[in-house]
Tab-separated table of C-alpha atoms and ligand atoms in Angstrom:
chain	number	residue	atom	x	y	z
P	1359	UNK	CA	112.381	82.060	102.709
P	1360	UNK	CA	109.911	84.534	101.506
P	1361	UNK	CA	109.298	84.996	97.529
P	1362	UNK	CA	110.778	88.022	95.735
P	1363	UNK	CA	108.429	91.163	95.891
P	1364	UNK	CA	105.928	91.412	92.583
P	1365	UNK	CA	106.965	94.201	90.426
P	1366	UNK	CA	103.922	96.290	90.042
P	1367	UNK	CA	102.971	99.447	88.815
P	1368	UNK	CA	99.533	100.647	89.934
P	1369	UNK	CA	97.249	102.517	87.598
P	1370	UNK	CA	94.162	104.125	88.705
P	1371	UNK	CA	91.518	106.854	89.209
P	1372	UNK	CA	91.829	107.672	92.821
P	1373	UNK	CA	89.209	108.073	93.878
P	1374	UNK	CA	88.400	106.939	97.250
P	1375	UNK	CA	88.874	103.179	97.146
P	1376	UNK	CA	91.768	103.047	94.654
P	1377	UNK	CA	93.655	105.506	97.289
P	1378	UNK	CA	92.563	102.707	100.010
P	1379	UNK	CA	93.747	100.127	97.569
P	1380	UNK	CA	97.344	101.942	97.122
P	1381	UNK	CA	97.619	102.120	100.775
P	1382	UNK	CA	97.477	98.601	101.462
P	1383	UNK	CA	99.824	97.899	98.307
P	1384	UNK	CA	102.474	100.430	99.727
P	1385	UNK	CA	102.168	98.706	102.876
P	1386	UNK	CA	102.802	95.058	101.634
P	1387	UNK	CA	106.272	93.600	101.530
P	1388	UNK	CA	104.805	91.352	98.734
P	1389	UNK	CA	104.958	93.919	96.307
P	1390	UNK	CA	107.710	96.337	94.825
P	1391	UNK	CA	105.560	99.267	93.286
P	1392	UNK	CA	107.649	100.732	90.744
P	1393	UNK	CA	105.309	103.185	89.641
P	1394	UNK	CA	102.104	104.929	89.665
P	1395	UNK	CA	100.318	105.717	86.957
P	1396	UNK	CA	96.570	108.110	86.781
P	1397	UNK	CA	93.836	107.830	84.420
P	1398	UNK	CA	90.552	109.976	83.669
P	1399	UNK	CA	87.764	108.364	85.808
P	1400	UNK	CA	86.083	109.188	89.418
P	1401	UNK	CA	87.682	113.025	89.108
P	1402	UNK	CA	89.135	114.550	85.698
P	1403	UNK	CA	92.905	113.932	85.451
P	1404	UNK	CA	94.183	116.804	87.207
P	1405	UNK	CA	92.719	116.068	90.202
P	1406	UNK	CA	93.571	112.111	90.035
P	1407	UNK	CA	96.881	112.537	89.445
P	1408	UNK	CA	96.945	115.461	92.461
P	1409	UNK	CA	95.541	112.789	94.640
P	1410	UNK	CA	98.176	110.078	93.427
P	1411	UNK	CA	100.484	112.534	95.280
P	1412	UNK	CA	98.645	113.313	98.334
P	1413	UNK	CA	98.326	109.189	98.843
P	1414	UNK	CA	101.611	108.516	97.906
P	1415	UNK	CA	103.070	111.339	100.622
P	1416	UNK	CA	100.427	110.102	103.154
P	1417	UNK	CA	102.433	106.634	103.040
P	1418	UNK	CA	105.248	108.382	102.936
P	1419	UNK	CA	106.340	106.860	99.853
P	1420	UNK	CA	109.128	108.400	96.975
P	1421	UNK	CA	107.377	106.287	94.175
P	1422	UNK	CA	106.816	108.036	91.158
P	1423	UNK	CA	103.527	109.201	89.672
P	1424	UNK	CA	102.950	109.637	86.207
P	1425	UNK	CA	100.000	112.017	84.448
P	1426	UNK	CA	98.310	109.649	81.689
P	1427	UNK	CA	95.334	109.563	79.564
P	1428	UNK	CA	92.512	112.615	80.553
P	1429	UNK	CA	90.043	111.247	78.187
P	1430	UNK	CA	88.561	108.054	76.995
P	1431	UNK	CA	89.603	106.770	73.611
P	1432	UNK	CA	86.437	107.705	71.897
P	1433	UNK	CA	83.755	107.919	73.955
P	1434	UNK	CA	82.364	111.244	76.126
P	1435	UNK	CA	84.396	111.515	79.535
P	1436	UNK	CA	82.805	109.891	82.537
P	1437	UNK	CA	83.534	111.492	86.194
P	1438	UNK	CA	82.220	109.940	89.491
P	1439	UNK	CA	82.077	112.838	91.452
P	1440	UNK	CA	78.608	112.006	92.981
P	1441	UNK	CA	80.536	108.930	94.615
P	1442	UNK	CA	83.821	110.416	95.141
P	1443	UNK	CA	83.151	114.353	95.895
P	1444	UNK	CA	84.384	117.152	93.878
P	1445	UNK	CA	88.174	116.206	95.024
P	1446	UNK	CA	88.254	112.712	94.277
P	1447	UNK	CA	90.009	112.592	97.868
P	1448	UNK	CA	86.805	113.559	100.473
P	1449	UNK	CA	89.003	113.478	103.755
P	1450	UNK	CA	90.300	116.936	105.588
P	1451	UNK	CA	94.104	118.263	106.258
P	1452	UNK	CA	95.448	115.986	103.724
P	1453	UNK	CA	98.956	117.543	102.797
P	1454	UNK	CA	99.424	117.975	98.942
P	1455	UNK	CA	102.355	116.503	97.903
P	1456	UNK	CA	105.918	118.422	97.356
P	1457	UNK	CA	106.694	116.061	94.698
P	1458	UNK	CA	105.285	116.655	91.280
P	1459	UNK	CA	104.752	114.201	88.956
P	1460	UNK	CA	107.316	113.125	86.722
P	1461	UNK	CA	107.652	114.544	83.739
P	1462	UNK	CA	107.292	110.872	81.502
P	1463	UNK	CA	103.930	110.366	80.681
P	1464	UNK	CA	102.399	107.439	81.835
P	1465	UNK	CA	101.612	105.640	78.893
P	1466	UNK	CA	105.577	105.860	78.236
P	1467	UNK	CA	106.402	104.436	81.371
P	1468	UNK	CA	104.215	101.907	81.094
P	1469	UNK	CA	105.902	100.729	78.210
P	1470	UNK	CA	109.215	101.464	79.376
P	1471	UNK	CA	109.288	99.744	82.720
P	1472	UNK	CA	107.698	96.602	81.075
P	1473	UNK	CA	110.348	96.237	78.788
P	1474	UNK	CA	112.975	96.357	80.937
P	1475	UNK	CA	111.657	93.886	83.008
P	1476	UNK	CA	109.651	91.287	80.710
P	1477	UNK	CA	107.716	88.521	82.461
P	1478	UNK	CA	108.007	90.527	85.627
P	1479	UNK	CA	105.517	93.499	85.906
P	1480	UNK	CA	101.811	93.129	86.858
P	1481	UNK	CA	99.940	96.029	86.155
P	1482	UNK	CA	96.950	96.663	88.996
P	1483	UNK	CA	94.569	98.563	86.967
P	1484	UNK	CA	91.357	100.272	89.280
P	1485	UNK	CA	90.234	102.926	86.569
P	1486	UNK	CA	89.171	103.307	82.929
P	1487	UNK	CA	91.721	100.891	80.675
P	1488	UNK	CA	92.576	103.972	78.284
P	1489	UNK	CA	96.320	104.020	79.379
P	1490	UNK	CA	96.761	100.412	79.351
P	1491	UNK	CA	95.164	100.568	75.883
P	1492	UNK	CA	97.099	102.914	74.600
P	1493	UNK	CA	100.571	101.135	76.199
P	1494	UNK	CA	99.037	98.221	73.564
P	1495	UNK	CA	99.153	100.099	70.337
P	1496	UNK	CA	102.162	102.166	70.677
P	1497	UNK	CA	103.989	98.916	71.933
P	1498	UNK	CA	102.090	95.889	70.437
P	1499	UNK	CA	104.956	93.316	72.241
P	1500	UNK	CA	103.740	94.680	75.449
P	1501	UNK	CA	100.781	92.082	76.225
P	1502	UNK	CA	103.526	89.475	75.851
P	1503	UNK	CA	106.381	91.079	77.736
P	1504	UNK	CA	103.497	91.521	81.495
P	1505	UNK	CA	102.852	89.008	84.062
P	1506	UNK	CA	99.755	90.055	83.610
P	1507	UNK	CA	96.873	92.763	84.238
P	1508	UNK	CA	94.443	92.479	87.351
P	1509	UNK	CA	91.958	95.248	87.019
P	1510	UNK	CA	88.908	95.941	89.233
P	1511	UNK	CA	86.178	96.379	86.680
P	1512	UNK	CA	82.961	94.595	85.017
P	1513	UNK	CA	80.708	92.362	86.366
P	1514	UNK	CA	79.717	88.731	85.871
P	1515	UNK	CA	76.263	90.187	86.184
P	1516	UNK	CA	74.642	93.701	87.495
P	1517	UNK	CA	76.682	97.046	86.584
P	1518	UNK	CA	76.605	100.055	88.681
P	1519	UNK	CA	76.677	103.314	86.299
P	1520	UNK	CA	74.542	101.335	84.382
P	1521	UNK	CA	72.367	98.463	84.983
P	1522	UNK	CA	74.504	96.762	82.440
P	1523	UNK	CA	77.977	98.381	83.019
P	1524	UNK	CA	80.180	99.038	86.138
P	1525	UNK	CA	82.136	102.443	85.802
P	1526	UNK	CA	85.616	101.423	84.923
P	1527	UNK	CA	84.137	99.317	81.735
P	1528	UNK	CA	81.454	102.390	80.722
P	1529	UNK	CA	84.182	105.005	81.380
P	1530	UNK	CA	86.074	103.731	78.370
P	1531	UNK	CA	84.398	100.434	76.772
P	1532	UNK	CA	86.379	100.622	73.963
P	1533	UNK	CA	90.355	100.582	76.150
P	1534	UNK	CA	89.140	97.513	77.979
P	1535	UNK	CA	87.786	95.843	74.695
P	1536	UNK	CA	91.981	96.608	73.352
P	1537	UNK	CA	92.442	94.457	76.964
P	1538	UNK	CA	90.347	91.801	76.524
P	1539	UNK	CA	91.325	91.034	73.241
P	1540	UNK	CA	95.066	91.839	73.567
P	1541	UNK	CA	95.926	88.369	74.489
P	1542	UNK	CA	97.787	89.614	77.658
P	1543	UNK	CA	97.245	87.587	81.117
P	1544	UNK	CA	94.654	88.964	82.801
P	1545	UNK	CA	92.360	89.098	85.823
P	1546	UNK	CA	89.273	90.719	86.350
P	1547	UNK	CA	87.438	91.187	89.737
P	1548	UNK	CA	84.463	92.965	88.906
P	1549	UNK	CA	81.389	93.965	90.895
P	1550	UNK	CA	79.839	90.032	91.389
P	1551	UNK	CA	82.733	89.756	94.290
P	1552	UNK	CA	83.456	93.530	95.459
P	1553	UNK	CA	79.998	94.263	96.219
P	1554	UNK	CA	80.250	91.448	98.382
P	1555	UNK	CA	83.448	93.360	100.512
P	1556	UNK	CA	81.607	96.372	102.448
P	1557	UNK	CA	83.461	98.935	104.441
P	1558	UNK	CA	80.666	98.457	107.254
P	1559	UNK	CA	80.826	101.348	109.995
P	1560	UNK	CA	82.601	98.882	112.481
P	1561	UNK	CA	84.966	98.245	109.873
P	1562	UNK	CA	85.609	102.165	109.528
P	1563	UNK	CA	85.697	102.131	113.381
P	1564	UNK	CA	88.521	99.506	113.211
P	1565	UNK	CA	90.544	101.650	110.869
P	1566	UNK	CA	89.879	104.396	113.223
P	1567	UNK	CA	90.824	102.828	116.052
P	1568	UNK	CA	94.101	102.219	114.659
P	1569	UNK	CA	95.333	105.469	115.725
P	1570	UNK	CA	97.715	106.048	112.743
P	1571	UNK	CA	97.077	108.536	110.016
P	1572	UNK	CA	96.517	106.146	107.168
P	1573	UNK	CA	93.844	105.026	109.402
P	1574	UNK	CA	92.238	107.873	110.243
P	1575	UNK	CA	92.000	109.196	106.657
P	1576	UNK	CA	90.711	105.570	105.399
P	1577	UNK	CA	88.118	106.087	107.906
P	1578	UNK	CA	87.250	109.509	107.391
P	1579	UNK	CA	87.572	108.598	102.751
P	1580	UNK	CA	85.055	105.440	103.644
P	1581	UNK	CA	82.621	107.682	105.860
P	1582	UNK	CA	81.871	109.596	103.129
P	1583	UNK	CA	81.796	106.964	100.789
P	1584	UNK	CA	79.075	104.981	103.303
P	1585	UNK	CA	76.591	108.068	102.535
P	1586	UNK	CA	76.734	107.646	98.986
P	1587	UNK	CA	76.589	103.670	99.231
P	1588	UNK	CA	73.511	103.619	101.873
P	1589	UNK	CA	71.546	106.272	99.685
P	1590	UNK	CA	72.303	104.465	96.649
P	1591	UNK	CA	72.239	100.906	97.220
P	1592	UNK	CA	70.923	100.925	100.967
P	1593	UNK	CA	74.177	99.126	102.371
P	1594	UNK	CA	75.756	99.292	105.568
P	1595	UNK	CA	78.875	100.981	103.846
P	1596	UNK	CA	80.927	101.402	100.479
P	1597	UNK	CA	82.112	98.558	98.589
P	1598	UNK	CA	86.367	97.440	98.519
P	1599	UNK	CA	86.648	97.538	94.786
P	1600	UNK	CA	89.624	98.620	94.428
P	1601	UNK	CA	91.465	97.384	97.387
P	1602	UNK	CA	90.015	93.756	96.315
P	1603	UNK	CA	92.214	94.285	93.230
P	1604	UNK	CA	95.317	94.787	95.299
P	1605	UNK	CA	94.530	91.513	97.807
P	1606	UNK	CA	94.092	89.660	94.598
P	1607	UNK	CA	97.441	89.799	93.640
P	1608	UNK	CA	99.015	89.937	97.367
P	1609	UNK	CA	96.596	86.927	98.034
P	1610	UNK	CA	94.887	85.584	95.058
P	1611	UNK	CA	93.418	82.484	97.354
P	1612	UNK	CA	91.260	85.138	99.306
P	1613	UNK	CA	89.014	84.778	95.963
P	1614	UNK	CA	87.694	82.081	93.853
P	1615	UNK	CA	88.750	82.136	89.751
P	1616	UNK	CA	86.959	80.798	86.676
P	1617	UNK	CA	88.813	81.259	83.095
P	1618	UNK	CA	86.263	82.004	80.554
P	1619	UNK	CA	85.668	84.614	77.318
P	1620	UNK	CA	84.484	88.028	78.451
P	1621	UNK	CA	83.200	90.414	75.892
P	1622	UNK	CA	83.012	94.308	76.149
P	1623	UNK	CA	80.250	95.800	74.629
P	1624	UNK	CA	80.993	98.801	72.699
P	1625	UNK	CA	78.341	99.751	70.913
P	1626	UNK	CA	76.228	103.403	71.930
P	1627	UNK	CA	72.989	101.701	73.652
P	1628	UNK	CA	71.644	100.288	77.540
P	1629	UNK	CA	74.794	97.582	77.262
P	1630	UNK	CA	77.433	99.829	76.252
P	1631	UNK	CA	80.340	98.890	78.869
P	1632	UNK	CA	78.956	95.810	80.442
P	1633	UNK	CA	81.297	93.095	80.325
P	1634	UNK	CA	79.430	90.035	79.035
P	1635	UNK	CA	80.869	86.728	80.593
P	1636	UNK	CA	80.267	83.301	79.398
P	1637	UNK	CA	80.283	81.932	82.669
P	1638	UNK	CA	78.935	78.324	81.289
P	1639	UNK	CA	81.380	78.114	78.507
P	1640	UNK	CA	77.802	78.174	76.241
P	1641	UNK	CA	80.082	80.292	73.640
P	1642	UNK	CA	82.826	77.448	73.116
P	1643	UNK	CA	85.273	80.690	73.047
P	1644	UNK	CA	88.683	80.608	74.258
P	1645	UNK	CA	89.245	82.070	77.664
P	1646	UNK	CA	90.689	85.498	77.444
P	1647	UNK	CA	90.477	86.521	81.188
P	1648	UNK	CA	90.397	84.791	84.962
P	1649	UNK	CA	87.807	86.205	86.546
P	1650	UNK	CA	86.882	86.172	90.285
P	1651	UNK	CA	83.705	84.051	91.104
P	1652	UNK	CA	83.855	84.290	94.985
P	1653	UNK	CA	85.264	86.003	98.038
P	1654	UNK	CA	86.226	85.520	101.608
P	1655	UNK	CA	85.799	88.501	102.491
P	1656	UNK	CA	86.111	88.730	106.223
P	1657	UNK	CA	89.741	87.231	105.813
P	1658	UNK	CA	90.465	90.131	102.568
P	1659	UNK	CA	89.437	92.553	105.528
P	1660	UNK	CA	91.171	91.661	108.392
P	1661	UNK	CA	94.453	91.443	106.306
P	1662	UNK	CA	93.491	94.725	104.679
P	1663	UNK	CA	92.846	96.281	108.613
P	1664	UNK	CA	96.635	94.498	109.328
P	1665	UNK	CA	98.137	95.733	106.804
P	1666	UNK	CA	96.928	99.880	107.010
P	1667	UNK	CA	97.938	99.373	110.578
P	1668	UNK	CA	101.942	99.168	109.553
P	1669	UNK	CA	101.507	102.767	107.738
P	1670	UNK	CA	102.742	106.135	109.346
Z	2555	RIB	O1	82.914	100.645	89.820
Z	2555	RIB	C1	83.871	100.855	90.810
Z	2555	RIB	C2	85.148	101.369	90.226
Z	2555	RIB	O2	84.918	102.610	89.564
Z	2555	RIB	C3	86.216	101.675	91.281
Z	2555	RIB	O3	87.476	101.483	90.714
Z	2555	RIB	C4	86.010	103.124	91.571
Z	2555	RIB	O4	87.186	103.758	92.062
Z	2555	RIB	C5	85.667	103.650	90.200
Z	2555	RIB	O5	86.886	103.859	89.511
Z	2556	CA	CA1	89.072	103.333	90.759
């Protein structure tokens, strides 16, 4: 007897690897995704929440998509474009999709949707924080009512915008400091264990070979995203961020956890947005996070390959 589907809602930038990631969530019987909710990030918000639509047609999905924050809480917007093209979505003959978002916006449903269903929902955050953040102050009960938050972003050591700071933390520091402290249950798998999950060209080929459109156009997203990631880093291929975030929930024994205090750096300087984590415990502060410490990452791919595979 199987456990009862997760209810999740997934909130992200998309973005190449967050519209892998909501691939593999819509194709996994594990979770119920009840929503989908876009954030300022890789593209502006126009263009993430056009792409929520274009992914969520591509899997032939009638989930419903939700326009949220188009700007950091304070800071100067942050786009990704280098990485993720002018588009967000670098693949060809994508069909736009001919359902528009829902009128609600996302910060509302957010709130709403955890309220009706407290202790249920897991939020899978792959962008900026800013509309979880703001879900926080308009609904201060909210941290209590999730399951909890797993969000690709930070590091446990090396950023990527920044030496100090991967993108999601830089793009709005001060949303995932609201996280952090918020008290709410929450997961981080940050750069120390994506990096280590490359989309190596005969892991594209794989998708490709898989003859079904969700394959092809993961193949043809991660192609692009190999050019940016060889130039850049001199890898084989782009790094799983966001899809990592998704097997953590579907199978959190793929990775390796250690509770411990993280702290967001806020302040305007060469450490704004890194994530500082007291992976020693040298701070004596309470935990406020589970973060992911390791990886097996040819078993997170082959399930990822299995599960794109069952997609139109
Ligand atoms: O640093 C990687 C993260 O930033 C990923 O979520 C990517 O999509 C971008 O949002
Ligand atoms: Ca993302």
């Amino acid at each position: 007897m199987s456990a009862p589907a997760l209810s999740v809602i997934l909130d992200g930038d998309p973005g190449l690897d967050d519209a892998v990631a909501w691939l593999l969530a819509l194709a996994s019987p594990e979770l119920d995704v009840l929503a989908v909710t876009t954030v300022h990030g890789n593209v502006p918000l126009n263009l993430t929440t056009r792409n929520a639509g274009v992914v969520l047609a591509l899997a032939k999905s009638t989930v419903p998509y939700h326009a949220g924050a188009d700007r950091p809480l304070l800071r100067a917007g942050l786009t990704a474009a280098s990485v993720h093209g002018d588009t967000g979505l670098p693949a060809g003959g994508l069909s736009e999709s001919t359902r528009p978002p829902a009128p609600e916006h996302a910060v509302q449903t957010l709130i709403s949707v955890v309220r009706a269903r407290p202790g249920e929902v897991t939020v899978i955050a792959t962008g900026p924080l800013t509309n979880v953040a703001l879900a926080f102050r308009l609904a201060p009960e909210l941290p209590g009512l999730l399951r909890e938050v797993v969000w690709m972003g930070g590091s446990t050591a090396q950023g990527n915008r920044t030496p100090a700071a991967e993108f999601n933390a830089l793009a709005d520091p001060h949303a995932a400091r609201i996280v952090f402290e918020s008290g709410v249950p929450l997961r981080m798998v940050g750069l120390n264990v994506t990096m280590q999950c490359i989309a190596t060209p005969e892991r594209v080929q794989a998708l490709r070979d898989l003859g079904n459109r969700a394959g092809a156009v993961s193949a043809e997203l991660l192609t692009f995203y190999a050019g940016v990631y060889r130039e850049k880093y001199g890898l084989s291929g782009g790094a799983l961020h966001d899809p990592l975030a998704v097997a953590a929930v579907i199978w959190p024994e793929l990775l390796t956890w250690a509770e411990m205090d993280v702290q967001v750096e806020v302040q305007d300087g060469a450490n704004v947005g890194r994530t500082t984590c007291d992976l020693y415990g040298v701070t004596h502060r309470a935990a406020n996070a589970r973060v992911a410490v390791g990886v097996d990452d040819p078993a997170f791919f082959a399930r990822l390959l299995e599960r794109i595979a069952t997609l139109p």
